Coordinates of C-alpha atoms in Angstrom, one line a residue:
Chain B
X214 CA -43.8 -26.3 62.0
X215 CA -45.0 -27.2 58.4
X216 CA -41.9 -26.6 56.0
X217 CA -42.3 -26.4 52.1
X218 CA -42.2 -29.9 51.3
X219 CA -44.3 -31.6 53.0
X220 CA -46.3 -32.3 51.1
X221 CA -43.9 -34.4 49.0
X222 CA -43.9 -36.7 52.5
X223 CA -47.6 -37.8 51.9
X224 CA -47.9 -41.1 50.5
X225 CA -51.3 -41.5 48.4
X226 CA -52.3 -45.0 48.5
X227 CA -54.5 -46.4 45.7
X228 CA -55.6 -49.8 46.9
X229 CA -56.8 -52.4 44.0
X230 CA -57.9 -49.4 41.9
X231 CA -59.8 -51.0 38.9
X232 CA -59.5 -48.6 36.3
X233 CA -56.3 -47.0 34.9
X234 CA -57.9 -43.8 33.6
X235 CA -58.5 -43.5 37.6
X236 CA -54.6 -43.9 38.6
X237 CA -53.8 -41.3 35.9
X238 CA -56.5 -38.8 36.8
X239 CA -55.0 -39.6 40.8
X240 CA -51.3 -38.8 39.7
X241 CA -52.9 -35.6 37.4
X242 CA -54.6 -34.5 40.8
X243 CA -51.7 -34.7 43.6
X244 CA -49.3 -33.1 40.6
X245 CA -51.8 -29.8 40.7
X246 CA -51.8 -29.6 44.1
X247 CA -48.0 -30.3 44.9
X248 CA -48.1 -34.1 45.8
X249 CA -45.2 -36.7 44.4
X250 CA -45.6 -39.8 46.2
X251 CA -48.2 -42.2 44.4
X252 CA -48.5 -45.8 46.2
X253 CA -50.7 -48.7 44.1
X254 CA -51.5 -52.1 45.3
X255 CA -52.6 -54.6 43.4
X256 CA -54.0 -52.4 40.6
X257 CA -55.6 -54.0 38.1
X258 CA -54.2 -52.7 34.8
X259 CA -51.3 -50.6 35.5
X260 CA -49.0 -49.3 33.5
X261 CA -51.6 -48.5 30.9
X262 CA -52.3 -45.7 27.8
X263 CA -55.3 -44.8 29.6
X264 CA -53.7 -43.7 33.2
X265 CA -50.7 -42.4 31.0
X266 CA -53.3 -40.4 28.9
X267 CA -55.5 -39.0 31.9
X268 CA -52.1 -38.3 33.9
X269 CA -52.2 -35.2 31.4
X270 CA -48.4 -34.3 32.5
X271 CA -48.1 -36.2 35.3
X272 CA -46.1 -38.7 33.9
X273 CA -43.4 -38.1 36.1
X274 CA -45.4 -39.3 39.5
X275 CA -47.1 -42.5 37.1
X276 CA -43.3 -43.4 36.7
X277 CA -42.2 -43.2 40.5
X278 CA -45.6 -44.8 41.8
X279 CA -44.7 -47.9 43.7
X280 CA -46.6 -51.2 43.3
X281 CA -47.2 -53.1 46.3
X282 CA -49.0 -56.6 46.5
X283 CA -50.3 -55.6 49.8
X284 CA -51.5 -53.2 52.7
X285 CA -48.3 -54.1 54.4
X286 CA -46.1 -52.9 51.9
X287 CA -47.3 -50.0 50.6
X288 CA -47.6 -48.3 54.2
X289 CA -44.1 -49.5 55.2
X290 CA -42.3 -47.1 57.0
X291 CA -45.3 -44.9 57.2
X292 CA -46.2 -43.1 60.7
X293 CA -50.1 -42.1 59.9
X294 CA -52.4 -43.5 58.0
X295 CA -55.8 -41.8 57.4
X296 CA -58.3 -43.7 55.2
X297 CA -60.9 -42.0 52.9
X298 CA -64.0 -43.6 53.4
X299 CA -67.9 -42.3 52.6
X300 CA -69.1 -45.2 54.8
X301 CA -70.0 -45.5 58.3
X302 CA -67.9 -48.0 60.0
X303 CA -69.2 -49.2 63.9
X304 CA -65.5 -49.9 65.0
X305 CA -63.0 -47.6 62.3
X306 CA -60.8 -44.9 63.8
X307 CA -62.6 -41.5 64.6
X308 CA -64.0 -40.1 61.3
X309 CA -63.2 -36.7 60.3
X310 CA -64.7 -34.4 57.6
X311 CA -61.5 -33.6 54.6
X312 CA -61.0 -30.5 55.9
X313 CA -60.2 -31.6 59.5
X314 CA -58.6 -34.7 58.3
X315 CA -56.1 -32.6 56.1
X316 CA -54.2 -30.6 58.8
X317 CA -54.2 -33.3 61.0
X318 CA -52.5 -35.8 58.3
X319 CA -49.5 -33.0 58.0
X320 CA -49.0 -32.7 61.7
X321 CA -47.5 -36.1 61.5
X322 CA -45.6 -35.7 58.3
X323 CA -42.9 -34.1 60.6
X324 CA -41.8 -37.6 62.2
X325 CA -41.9 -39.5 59.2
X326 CA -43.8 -40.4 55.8
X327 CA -47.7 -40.4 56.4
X328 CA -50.7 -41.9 54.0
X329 CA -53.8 -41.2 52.7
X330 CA -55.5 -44.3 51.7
X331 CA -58.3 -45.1 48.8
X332 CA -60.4 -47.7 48.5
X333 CA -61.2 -49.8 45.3
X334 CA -64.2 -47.7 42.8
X335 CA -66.8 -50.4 43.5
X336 CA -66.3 -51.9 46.7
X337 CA -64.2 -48.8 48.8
X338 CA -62.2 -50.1 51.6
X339 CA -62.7 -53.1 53.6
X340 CA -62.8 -52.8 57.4
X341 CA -59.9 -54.6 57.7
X342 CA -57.9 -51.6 55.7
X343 CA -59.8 -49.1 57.7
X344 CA -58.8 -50.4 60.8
X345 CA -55.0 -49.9 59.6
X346 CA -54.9 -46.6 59.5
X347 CA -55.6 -44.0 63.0
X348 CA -58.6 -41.4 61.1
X349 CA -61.2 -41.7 58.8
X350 CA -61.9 -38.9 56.2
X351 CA -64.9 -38.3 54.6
X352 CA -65.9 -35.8 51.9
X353 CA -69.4 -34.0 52.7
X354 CA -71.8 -35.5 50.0
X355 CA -75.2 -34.8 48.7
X356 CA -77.3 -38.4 51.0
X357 CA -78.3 -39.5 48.0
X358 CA -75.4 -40.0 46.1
X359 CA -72.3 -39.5 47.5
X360 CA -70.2 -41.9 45.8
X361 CA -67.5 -39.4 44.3
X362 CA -65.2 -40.4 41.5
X363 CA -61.8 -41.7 42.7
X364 CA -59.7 -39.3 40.9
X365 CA -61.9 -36.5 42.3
X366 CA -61.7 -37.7 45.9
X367 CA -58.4 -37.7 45.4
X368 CA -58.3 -34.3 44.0
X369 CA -60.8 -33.3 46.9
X370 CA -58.4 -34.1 49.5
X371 CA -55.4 -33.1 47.8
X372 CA -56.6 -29.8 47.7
X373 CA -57.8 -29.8 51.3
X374 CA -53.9 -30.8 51.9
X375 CA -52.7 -28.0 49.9
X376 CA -54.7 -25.7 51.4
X377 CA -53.8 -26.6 54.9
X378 CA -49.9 -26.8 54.2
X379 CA -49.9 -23.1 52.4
X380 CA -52.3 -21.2 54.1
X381 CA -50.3 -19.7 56.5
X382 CA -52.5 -21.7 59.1
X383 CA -50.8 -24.3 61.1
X384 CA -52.3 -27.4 61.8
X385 CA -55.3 -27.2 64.0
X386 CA -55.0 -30.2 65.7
X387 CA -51.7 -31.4 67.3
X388 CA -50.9 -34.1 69.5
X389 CA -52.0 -33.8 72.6
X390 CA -48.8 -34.8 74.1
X391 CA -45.7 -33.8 72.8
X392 CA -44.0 -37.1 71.3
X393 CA -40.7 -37.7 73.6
X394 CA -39.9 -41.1 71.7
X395 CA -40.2 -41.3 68.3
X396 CA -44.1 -42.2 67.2
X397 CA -43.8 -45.8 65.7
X398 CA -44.1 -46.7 61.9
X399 CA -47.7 -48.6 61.2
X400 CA -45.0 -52.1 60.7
X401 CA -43.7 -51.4 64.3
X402 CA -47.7 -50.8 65.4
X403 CA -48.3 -54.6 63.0
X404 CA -46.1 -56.1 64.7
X405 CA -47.1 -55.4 67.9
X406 CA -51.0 -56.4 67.3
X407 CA -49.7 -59.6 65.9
X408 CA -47.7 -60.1 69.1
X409 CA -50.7 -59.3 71.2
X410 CA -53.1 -61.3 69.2
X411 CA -50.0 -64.4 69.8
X412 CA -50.4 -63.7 73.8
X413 CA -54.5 -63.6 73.6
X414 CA -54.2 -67.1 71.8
X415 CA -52.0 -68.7 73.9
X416 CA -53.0 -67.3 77.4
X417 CA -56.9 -68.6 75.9
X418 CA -58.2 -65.0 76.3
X419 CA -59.0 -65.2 72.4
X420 CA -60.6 -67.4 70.1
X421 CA -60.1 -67.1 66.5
X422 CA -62.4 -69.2 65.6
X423 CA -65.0 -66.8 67.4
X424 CA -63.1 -63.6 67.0
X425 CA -66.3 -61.3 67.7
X426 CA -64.9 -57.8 67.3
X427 CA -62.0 -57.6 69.9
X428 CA -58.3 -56.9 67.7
X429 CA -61.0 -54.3 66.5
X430 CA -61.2 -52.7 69.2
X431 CA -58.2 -52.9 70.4
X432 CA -56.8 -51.6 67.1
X433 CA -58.9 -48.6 67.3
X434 CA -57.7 -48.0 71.2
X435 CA -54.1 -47.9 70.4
X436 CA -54.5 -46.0 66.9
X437 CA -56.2 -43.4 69.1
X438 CA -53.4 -42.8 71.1
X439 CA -50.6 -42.9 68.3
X440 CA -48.1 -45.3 69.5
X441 CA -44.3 -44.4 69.8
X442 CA -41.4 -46.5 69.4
X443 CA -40.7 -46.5 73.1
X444 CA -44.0 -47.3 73.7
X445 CA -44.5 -50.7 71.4
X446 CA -40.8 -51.8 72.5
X447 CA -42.5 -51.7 76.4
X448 CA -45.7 -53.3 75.7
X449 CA -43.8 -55.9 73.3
X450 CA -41.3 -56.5 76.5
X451 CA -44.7 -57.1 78.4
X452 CA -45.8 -59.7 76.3
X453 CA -41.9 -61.5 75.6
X454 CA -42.1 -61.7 79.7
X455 CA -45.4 -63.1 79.7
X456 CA -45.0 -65.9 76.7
X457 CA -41.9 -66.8 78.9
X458 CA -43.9 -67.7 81.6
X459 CA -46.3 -69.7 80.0
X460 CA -46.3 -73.4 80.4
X461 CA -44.8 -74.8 77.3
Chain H
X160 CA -80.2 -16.7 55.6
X161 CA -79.2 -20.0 53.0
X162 CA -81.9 -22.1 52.5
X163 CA -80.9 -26.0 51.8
X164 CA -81.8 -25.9 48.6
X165 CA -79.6 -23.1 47.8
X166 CA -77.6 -25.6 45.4
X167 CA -80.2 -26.4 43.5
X168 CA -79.8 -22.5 41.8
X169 CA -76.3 -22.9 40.9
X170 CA -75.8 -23.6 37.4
X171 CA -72.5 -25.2 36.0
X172 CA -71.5 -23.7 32.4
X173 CA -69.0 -25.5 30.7
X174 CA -68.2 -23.3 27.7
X175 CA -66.9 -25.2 24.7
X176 CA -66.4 -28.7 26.2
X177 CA -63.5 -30.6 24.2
X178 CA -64.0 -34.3 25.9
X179 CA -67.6 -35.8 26.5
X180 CA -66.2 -37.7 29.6
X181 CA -65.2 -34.4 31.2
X182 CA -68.8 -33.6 30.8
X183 CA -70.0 -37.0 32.6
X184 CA -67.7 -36.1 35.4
X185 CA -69.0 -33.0 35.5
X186 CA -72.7 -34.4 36.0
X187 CA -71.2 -36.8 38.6
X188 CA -69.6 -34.3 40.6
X189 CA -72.2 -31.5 40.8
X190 CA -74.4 -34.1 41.8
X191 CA -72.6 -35.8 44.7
X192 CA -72.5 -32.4 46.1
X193 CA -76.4 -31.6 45.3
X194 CA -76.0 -29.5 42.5
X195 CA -78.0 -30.6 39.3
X196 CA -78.4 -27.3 36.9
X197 CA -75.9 -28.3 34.1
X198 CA -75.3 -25.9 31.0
X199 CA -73.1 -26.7 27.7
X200 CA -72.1 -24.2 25.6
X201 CA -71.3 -25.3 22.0
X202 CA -70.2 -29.0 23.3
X203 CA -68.1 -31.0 20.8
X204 CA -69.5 -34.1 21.6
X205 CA -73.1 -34.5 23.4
X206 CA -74.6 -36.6 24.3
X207 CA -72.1 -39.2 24.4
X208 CA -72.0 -42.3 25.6
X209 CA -68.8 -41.4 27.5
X210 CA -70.3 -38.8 29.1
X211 CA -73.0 -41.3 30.6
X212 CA -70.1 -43.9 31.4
X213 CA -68.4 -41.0 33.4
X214 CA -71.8 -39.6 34.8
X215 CA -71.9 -43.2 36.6
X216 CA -75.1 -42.8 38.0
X217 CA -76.0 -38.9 37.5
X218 CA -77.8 -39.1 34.1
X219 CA -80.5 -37.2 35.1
X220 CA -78.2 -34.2 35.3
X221 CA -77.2 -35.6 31.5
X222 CA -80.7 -35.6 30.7
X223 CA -81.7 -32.2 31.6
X224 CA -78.9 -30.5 30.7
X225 CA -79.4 -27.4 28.6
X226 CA -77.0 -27.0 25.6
X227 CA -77.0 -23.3 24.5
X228 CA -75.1 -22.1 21.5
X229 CA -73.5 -19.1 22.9
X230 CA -72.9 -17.8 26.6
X231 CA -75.4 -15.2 26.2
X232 CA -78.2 -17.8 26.7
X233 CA -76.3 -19.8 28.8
X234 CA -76.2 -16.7 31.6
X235 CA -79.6 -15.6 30.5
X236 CA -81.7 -15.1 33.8
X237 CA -78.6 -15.0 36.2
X238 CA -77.8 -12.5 38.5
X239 CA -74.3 -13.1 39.4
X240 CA -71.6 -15.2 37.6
X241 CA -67.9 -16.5 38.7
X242 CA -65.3 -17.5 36.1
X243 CA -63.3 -20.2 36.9
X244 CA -59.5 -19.8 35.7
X245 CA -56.0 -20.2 36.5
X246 CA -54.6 -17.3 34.9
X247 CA -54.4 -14.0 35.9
X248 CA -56.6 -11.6 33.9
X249 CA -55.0 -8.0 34.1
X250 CA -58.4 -6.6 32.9
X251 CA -60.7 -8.9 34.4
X252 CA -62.8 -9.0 37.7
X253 CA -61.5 -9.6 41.1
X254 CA -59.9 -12.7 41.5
X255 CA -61.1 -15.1 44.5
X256 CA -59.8 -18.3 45.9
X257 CA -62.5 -21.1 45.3
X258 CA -63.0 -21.2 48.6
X259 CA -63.9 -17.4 48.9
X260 CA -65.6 -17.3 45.9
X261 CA -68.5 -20.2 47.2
X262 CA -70.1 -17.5 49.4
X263 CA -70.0 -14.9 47.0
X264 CA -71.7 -16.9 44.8
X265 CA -74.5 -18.2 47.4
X266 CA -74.7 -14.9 48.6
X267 CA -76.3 -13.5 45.5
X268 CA -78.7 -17.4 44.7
X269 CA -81.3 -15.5 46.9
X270 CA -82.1 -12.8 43.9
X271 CA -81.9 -15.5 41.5
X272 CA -79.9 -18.3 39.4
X273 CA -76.0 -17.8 39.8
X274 CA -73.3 -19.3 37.6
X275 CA -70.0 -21.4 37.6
X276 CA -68.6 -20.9 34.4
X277 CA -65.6 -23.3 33.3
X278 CA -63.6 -23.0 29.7
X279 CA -62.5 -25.5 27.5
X280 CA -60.3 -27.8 28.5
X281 CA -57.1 -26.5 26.6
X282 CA -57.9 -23.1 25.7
X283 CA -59.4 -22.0 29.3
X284 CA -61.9 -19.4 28.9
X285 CA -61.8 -16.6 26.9
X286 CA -61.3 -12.8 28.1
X287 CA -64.3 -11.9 26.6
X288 CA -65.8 -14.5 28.8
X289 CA -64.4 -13.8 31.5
X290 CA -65.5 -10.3 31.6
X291 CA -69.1 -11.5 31.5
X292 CA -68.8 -12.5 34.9
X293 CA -68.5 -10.4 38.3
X294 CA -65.7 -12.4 40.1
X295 CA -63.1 -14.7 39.2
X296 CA -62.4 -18.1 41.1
X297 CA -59.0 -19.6 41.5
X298 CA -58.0 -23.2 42.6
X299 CA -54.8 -23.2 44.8
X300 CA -52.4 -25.3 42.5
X301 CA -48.5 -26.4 42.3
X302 CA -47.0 -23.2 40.4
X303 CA -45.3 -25.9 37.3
X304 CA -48.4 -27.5 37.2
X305 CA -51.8 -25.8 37.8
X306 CA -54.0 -27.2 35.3
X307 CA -56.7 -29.0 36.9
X308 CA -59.0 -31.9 35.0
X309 CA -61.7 -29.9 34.3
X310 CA -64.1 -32.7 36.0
X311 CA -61.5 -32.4 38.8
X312 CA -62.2 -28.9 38.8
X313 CA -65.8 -28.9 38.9
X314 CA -65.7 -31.3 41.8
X315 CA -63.5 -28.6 44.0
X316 CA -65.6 -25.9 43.4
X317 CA -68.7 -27.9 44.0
X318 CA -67.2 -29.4 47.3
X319 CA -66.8 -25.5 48.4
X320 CA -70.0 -24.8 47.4
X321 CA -71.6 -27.5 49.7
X322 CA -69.2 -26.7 52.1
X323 CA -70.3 -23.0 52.2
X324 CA -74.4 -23.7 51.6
X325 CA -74.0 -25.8 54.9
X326 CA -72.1 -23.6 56.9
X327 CA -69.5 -25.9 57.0
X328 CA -71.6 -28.0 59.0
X329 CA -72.9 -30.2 55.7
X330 CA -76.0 -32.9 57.1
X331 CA -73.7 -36.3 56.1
X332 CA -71.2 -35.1 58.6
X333 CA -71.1 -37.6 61.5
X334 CA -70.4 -35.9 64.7
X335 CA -67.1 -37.3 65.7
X336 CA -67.3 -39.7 67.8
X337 CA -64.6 -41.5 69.6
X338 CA -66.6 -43.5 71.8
X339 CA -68.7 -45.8 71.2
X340 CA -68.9 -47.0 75.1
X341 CA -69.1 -44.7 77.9
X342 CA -65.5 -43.6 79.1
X343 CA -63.8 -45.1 82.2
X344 CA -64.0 -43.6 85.7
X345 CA -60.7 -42.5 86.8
X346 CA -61.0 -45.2 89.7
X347 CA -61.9 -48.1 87.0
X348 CA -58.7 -46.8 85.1
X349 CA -56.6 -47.3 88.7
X350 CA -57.8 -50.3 88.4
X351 CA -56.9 -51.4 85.5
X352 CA -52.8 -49.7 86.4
X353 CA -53.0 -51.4 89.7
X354 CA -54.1 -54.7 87.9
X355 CA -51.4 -54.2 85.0
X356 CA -48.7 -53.4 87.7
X357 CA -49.8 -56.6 89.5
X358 CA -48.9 -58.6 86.0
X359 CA -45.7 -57.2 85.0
X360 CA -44.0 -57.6 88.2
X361 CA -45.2 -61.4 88.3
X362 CA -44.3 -61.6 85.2
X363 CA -40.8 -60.9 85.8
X364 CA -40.9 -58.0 83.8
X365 CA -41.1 -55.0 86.4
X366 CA -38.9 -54.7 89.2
X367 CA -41.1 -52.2 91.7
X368 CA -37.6 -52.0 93.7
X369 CA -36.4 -50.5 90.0
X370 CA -39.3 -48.8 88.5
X371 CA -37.6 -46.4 86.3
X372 CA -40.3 -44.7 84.6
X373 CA -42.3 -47.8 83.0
X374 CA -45.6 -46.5 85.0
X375 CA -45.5 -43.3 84.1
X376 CA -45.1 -44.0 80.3
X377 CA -47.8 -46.5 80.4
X378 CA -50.0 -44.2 82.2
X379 CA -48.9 -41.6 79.6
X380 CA -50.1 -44.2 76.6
X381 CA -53.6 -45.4 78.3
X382 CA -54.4 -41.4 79.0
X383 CA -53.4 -40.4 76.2
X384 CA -56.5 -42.8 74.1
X385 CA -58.9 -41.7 76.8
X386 CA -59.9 -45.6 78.2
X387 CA -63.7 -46.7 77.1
X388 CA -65.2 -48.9 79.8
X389 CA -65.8 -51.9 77.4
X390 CA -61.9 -51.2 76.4
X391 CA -60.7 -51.4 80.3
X392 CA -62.6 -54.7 80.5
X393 CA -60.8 -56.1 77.9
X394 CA -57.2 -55.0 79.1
X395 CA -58.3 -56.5 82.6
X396 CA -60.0 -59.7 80.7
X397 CA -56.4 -60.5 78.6
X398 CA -54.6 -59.7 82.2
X399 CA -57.0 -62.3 84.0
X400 CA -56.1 -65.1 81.4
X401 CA -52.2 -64.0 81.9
X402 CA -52.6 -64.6 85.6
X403 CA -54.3 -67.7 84.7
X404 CA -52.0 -69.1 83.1
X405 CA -48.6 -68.2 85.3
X406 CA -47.4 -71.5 87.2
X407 CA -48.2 -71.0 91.0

């Protein structure tokens, strides 16, 4: 069931944006279409004339943004995390085109705040903040250049979101199984791949030195399946009763 | 039938364009969706070297963009034209969402050149312009706040326009796929329970004389991601090194 606001429970995530006139053409963008929540981290020149000036009006969402020194932070709390990314990545969470990405984004808003994340103008996301979130998103792009400003991705997807929350059409894609715990925030889901990754050290499954491309995949198994609460506090109990058995 | 190149006869009219860097996003948007038929009516400031910063990378559409001093010569040759606005026009032509109004458009690109037309960035577009075209196009906005960047808006309508030219089927689009190794047999997932049963209870954390409904809600959890083979060998790899590592 999508209700009115839900739109005010997506989180848009800037991360080390680089220009300001970018921030205020983001905040201008997720005004139009109906979005509140803007999330920086670690911008580089913010608060600034030029994001106040290309904000146009949207002063009000350059006020509430929320500046976060990391990843971490700024998807606190957050129960989805879909990252906008042009680029092909081997190991990222399943890519889906803006239009698919959109409905799926707000069938999560009901069981808490989700997040759209994007990358820096220059050098986009990193894997490492592409394997935080469960989808990809791209926007379909001319081959040749498909490098869209920030502001208008933004104002791409924003749109696509709009769209999908007002058109009458419920989201196309819901979970598969009906959630009987509550799903877990992406902290709980940290937490527990730092807890694995403990138990891989210690048992000698894993070498950090020589991490090849295992938390990868592993992140990209559980963030297909959308972890619940219930389901991180069994697999965490898993891993307390193994570290307990472990010669000290 | 639309051929690919369908894009390439969609010309962009910006009529009386306040802000050279709308102009440069302009250029940057139609061009990462494979338009590049740009038209200025009466521009105040062009070229510009804001326009080229925004174009970042789609100068050629700068280059050989035609500035016209009236709309007359900027329509000259088309066959259909769609007026982009936000207001309602009580005597204008039917109104389309953007997303409606990208077939239209394409539809008639087989007889000939077709136009976007976009107003200035405060005053919008005239009535009198407006009534030069056949339909109207709409973005789907927030009510208190419906005024698009006009860069932003050229990138929407654009996006639809790729969207619609490649039957929503547009050749970047990666095929989803979710995995990247061939999937687990059913009996090599039994395997893998069996294996993870086998650890939990010597673990001390699973009492098989008090399962409760820990099996179930792991099974629930694994087939719900769909287990890869390469995935299943690494489960089973980090419960080897567990078993391992338990005293005798």
């Amino acid at each position: 069931m999508i209700s009115t606001d839900i739109l005010g429970r997506v989180r848009v995530v800037l991360s080390h944006p680089s220009h300001p006139g970018n921030i205020g053409a983001a905040a201008r963008a997720m005004k139009t279409m109906g979005l509140s929540q803007l999330v920086l981290v670690n911008p580089k020149r913010f608060p600034d004339a030029e994001a106040s000036a290309r904000a146009a009006g949207a002063d009000d969402i350059l006020a509430s943004a929320k500046v976060c020194t990391d990843l971490d932070e700024a998807l606190a709390g957050s129960v989805f995390a879909v990252a906008v990314t042009a680029r092909r990545r081997d190991l990222g969470p399943p890519s889906l085109a803006a239009r698919e990405a959109a409905p799926v984004l707000l069938s999560h808003a009901d069981a808490g705040p989700v997040s759209l994340l994007f990358g820096n103008e220059t050098a986009g996301l990193s894997n490492a903040e592409v394997q935080r979130c469960q989808r990809c998103a791209h926007i379909a792009s001319a081959p040749d250049f498909s490098s869209l400003n920030l502001g208008a991705a933004v104002q791409v997807l924003c749109y696509e979101l709009r769209l999908s929350a007002f058109a009458g059409v419920p989201p196309t894609v819901t979970p598969t199984t009906p959630f009987s715990s509550p799903v877990a925030t992406l902290d709980e889901t940290e937490r527990f791949y730092a807890h694995l990754e403990r138990v891989m050290i210690d048992t000698g499954f894993h070498d950090p030195r020589q991490p090849k491309r295992l938390l990868p995949k592993l992140r990209r198994l559980f963030g297909r399946a959308g972890l619940e609460r219930d389901e991180v506090n069994i697999l965490r109990g898993i891993l307390d009763a193994v570290e307990r058995r472990l010669p000290r």
